[in-house]
């Protein structure tokens, strides 16, 4: 089986000069506790952040001033690393909507960010989002369901778990927070995804998982 080709970041860090510069920034950061970089232009901030995450293997959070800057940096880092970058937006208040709603795209982004922050090396967030209070990461780990292809899973237990997490059973899933079951097929619209999931069982074994 052939390996995936190296991404832009990996290709760049193969250059000894470029890698030395990145490693020198990491050394100073570890020795002095902080590093001030000036003259960064274009996508330089995104590239340096990607380098730090790659070399240190530690978690890097890129803090932005607003949503527009955050979306741009997410695109740039994704381009460098060939991986999706979770983004934590600031809470958008609307007098006509509930404070917390599973219908909100912002709710989906926030839930996905807080959950995936445990496994991703790099993430992006608005500076105002840092001033807000969140449940600990363990809350999201304990209140999530991990489903893997070929797993054995009791459908009744899965439904009970979904209900305990606030999902609503419907004939057809239409919005985030809905789930439905028809025979050996279960549809779940998780707030963490833009599309609902369809899980097909063969007995108690998960035969297929896909978005639809």
Tab-separated table of C-alpha atoms in Angstrom:
chain	number	residue	atom	x	y	z
A	1	UNK	CA	0.000	0.000	0.000
A	2	UNK	CA	1.463	3.355	-1.014
A	3	UNK	CA	1.868	6.086	1.570
A	4	UNK	CA	0.033	9.382	1.289
A	5	UNK	CA	2.223	12.048	-0.343
A	6	UNK	CA	3.704	14.575	2.097
A	7	UNK	CA	1.665	17.729	2.623
A	8	UNK	CA	2.971	21.245	1.986
A	9	UNK	CA	4.216	21.629	5.565
A	10	UNK	CA	6.115	18.344	5.540
A	11	UNK	CA	7.662	19.146	2.166
A	12	UNK	CA	8.825	22.539	3.413
A	13	UNK	CA	10.297	21.164	6.645
A	14	UNK	CA	12.414	18.726	4.635
A	15	UNK	CA	14.496	21.747	3.687
A	16	UNK	CA	17.232	21.913	6.362
A	17	UNK	CA	17.282	25.703	6.466
A	18	UNK	CA	13.529	26.002	6.895
A	19	UNK	CA	13.477	23.306	9.563
A	20	UNK	CA	16.360	24.934	11.449
A	21	UNK	CA	14.457	28.248	11.576
A	22	UNK	CA	11.329	26.520	12.893
A	23	UNK	CA	13.309	24.513	15.462
A	24	UNK	CA	15.122	27.673	16.608
A	25	UNK	CA	11.748	29.326	17.330
A	26	UNK	CA	10.718	26.257	19.342
A	27	UNK	CA	13.990	26.303	21.338
A	28	UNK	CA	13.588	29.971	22.235
A	29	UNK	CA	9.971	29.428	23.159
A	30	UNK	CA	10.902	26.605	25.531
A	31	UNK	CA	13.910	28.438	27.008
A	32	UNK	CA	12.382	31.902	27.386
A	33	UNK	CA	8.670	31.119	27.692
A	34	UNK	CA	7.652	33.523	24.914
A	35	UNK	CA	8.797	34.610	21.483
A	36	UNK	CA	7.864	37.787	19.604
A	37	UNK	CA	7.835	37.478	15.823
A	38	UNK	CA	7.550	40.609	13.712
A	39	UNK	CA	7.187	41.211	10.011
A	40	UNK	CA	4.884	38.254	9.410
A	41	UNK	CA	2.880	38.761	6.241
A	42	UNK	CA	0.232	36.851	4.332
A	43	UNK	CA	-0.120	33.279	5.564
A	44	UNK	CA	3.087	33.398	7.636
A	45	UNK	CA	1.204	33.249	10.955
A	46	UNK	CA	-0.654	30.136	9.848
A	47	UNK	CA	2.538	28.505	8.590
A	48	UNK	CA	4.496	29.208	11.794
A	49	UNK	CA	1.610	27.876	13.895
A	50	UNK	CA	1.523	24.717	11.795
A	51	UNK	CA	5.288	24.304	12.230
A	52	UNK	CA	5.045	24.626	16.020
A	53	UNK	CA	2.346	21.961	16.204
A	54	UNK	CA	4.288	19.652	13.880
A	55	UNK	CA	7.659	19.936	15.620
A	56	UNK	CA	6.576	20.046	19.276
A	57	UNK	CA	3.708	17.523	18.915
A	58	UNK	CA	1.965	19.684	21.515
A	59	UNK	CA	-1.362	21.488	21.276
A	60	UNK	CA	-1.287	24.910	19.599
A	61	UNK	CA	-4.204	27.338	19.782
A	62	UNK	CA	-4.271	30.202	17.278
A	63	UNK	CA	-6.206	33.169	18.694
A	64	UNK	CA	-7.849	35.512	16.193
A	65	UNK	CA	-9.505	38.896	16.486
A	66	UNK	CA	-12.710	37.980	14.657
A	67	UNK	CA	-14.561	35.354	12.636
A	68	UNK	CA	-13.244	36.560	9.264
A	69	UNK	CA	-9.616	36.180	10.324
A	70	UNK	CA	-10.342	32.806	11.948
A	71	UNK	CA	-11.947	31.362	8.814
A	72	UNK	CA	-8.994	32.511	6.706
A	73	UNK	CA	-6.439	30.976	9.083
A	74	UNK	CA	-8.388	27.709	9.217
A	75	UNK	CA	-8.263	27.500	5.423
A	76	UNK	CA	-4.535	28.272	5.354
A	77	UNK	CA	-3.609	25.730	8.032
A	78	UNK	CA	-5.794	23.100	6.355
A	79	UNK	CA	-3.931	23.787	3.111
A	80	UNK	CA	-0.539	23.357	4.804
A	81	UNK	CA	-1.437	20.240	6.807
A	82	UNK	CA	-4.092	18.530	4.651
A	83	UNK	CA	-6.317	18.210	7.713
A	84	UNK	CA	-9.454	19.915	8.969
A	85	UNK	CA	-8.811	22.553	11.641
A	86	UNK	CA	-11.451	22.950	14.375
A	87	UNK	CA	-12.650	26.520	14.904
A	88	UNK	CA	-14.275	27.834	18.101
A	89	UNK	CA	-16.428	30.895	17.321
A	90	UNK	CA	-17.613	33.408	19.873
A	91	UNK	CA	-21.176	32.989	21.088
A	92	UNK	CA	-23.658	34.849	18.898
A	93	UNK	CA	-26.600	36.113	20.906
A	94	UNK	CA	-30.000	36.537	19.265
A	95	UNK	CA	-32.941	37.863	21.247
A	96	UNK	CA	-35.318	35.768	19.107
A	97	UNK	CA	-33.530	32.456	19.687
A	98	UNK	CA	-32.697	30.331	22.751
A	99	UNK	CA	-29.289	30.871	24.295
A	100	UNK	CA	-28.363	27.247	23.566
A	101	UNK	CA	-29.940	25.542	20.579
A	102	UNK	CA	-28.895	22.391	18.716
A	103	UNK	CA	-30.275	24.043	15.569
A	104	UNK	CA	-27.496	26.624	15.629
A	105	UNK	CA	-24.473	26.233	13.355
A	106	UNK	CA	-22.444	28.007	16.030
A	107	UNK	CA	-23.522	25.379	18.571
A	108	UNK	CA	-22.302	22.658	16.209
A	109	UNK	CA	-18.949	24.353	15.670
A	110	UNK	CA	-18.442	24.924	19.402
A	111	UNK	CA	-19.360	21.353	20.360
A	112	UNK	CA	-17.133	19.911	17.659
A	113	UNK	CA	-14.214	22.168	18.636
A	114	UNK	CA	-14.363	21.345	22.328
A	115	UNK	CA	-14.583	17.628	21.631
A	116	UNK	CA	-11.919	17.466	18.924
A	117	UNK	CA	-9.523	19.651	20.946
A	118	UNK	CA	-8.534	16.491	22.811
A	119	UNK	CA	-7.171	14.856	19.651
A	120	UNK	CA	-6.069	17.718	17.363
A	121	UNK	CA	-2.633	19.328	17.650
A	122	UNK	CA	-3.829	22.701	16.386
A	123	UNK	CA	-7.056	24.646	16.721
A	124	UNK	CA	-8.357	28.177	16.121
A	125	UNK	CA	-10.606	30.359	18.280
A	126	UNK	CA	-11.877	33.938	18.569
A	127	UNK	CA	-10.326	35.994	21.371
A	128	UNK	CA	-13.783	36.731	22.827
A	129	UNK	CA	-14.460	32.985	23.032
A	130	UNK	CA	-11.618	32.691	25.572
A	131	UNK	CA	-13.585	34.869	27.996
A	132	UNK	CA	-16.509	32.444	28.062
A	133	UNK	CA	-16.999	29.538	30.465
A	134	UNK	CA	-17.164	25.994	29.111
A	135	UNK	CA	-17.663	22.537	30.557
A	136	UNK	CA	-14.399	20.584	30.961
A	137	UNK	CA	-13.252	18.355	28.095
A	138	UNK	CA	-14.175	15.287	30.138
A	139	UNK	CA	-17.790	16.403	29.943
A	140	UNK	CA	-17.726	16.060	26.159
A	141	UNK	CA	-15.853	12.764	26.303
A	142	UNK	CA	-18.305	11.297	28.804
A	143	UNK	CA	-21.327	12.622	26.902
A	144	UNK	CA	-20.355	11.430	23.456
A	145	UNK	CA	-20.899	8.192	21.574
A	146	UNK	CA	-18.092	6.625	19.564
A	147	UNK	CA	-19.336	4.342	16.803
A	148	UNK	CA	-16.935	2.297	14.690
A	149	UNK	CA	-17.533	0.112	11.682
A	150	UNK	CA	-17.920	-3.611	12.543
A	151	UNK	CA	-18.577	-2.812	16.218
A	152	UNK	CA	-21.292	-4.793	17.972
A	153	UNK	CA	-23.883	-2.416	19.399
A	154	UNK	CA	-27.315	-3.040	20.871
A	155	UNK	CA	-29.772	-0.747	19.086
A	156	UNK	CA	-32.060	-0.403	22.116
A	157	UNK	CA	-29.129	0.665	24.294
A	158	UNK	CA	-28.027	3.122	21.610
A	159	UNK	CA	-31.506	4.692	21.490
A	160	UNK	CA	-31.584	5.006	25.288
A	161	UNK	CA	-28.176	6.676	25.194
A	162	UNK	CA	-29.308	9.128	22.507
A	163	UNK	CA	-32.414	10.055	24.505
A	164	UNK	CA	-30.295	10.609	27.632
A	165	UNK	CA	-28.165	13.057	25.604
A	166	UNK	CA	-31.219	15.058	24.533
A	167	UNK	CA	-31.914	13.612	21.086
A	168	UNK	CA	-35.507	13.416	19.871
A	169	UNK	CA	-36.915	10.421	18.015
A	170	UNK	CA	-38.681	11.356	14.762
A	171	UNK	CA	-39.969	9.568	11.681
A	172	UNK	CA	-37.362	11.322	9.531
A	173	UNK	CA	-34.369	13.350	10.730
A	174	UNK	CA	-34.666	16.989	9.679
A	175	UNK	CA	-32.599	18.943	12.143
A	176	UNK	CA	-29.674	18.500	14.491
A	177	UNK	CA	-30.677	16.565	17.581
A	178	UNK	CA	-33.057	14.226	15.699
A	179	UNK	CA	-32.729	10.476	15.290
A	180	UNK	CA	-34.901	7.806	13.690
A	181	UNK	CA	-34.917	4.040	13.324
A	182	UNK	CA	-36.426	1.903	10.603
A	183	UNK	CA	-35.592	-1.772	10.965
A	184	UNK	CA	-31.830	-2.212	10.786
A	185	UNK	CA	-31.227	1.405	9.746
A	186	UNK	CA	-30.691	4.222	12.249
A	187	UNK	CA	-30.306	7.875	11.224
A	188	UNK	CA	-28.675	10.308	13.659
A	189	UNK	CA	-28.255	14.056	13.132
A	190	UNK	CA	-25.412	14.963	15.485
A	191	UNK	CA	-24.767	18.649	16.276
A	192	UNK	CA	-21.105	17.913	15.569
A	193	UNK	CA	-21.691	17.384	11.837
A	194	UNK	CA	-23.224	19.319	8.987
A	195	UNK	CA	-25.019	16.235	7.617
A	196	UNK	CA	-26.884	13.397	9.359
A	197	UNK	CA	-25.353	9.943	9.736
A	198	UNK	CA	-26.950	6.727	8.517
A	199	UNK	CA	-25.934	3.580	10.385
A	200	UNK	CA	-26.862	0.224	8.880
A	201	UNK	CA	-26.785	-2.851	11.103
A	202	UNK	CA	-26.369	-6.521	10.310
A	203	UNK	CA	-27.807	-8.062	13.440
A	204	UNK	CA	-26.002	-6.176	16.214
A	205	UNK	CA	-22.935	-5.460	14.054
A	206	UNK	CA	-22.464	-2.074	12.380
A	207	UNK	CA	-22.271	-2.839	8.664
A	208	UNK	CA	-22.122	0.699	7.260
A	209	UNK	CA	-21.715	4.311	8.439
A	210	UNK	CA	-22.167	7.206	6.024
A	211	UNK	CA	-23.425	10.749	5.709
A	212	UNK	CA	-26.516	11.413	3.652
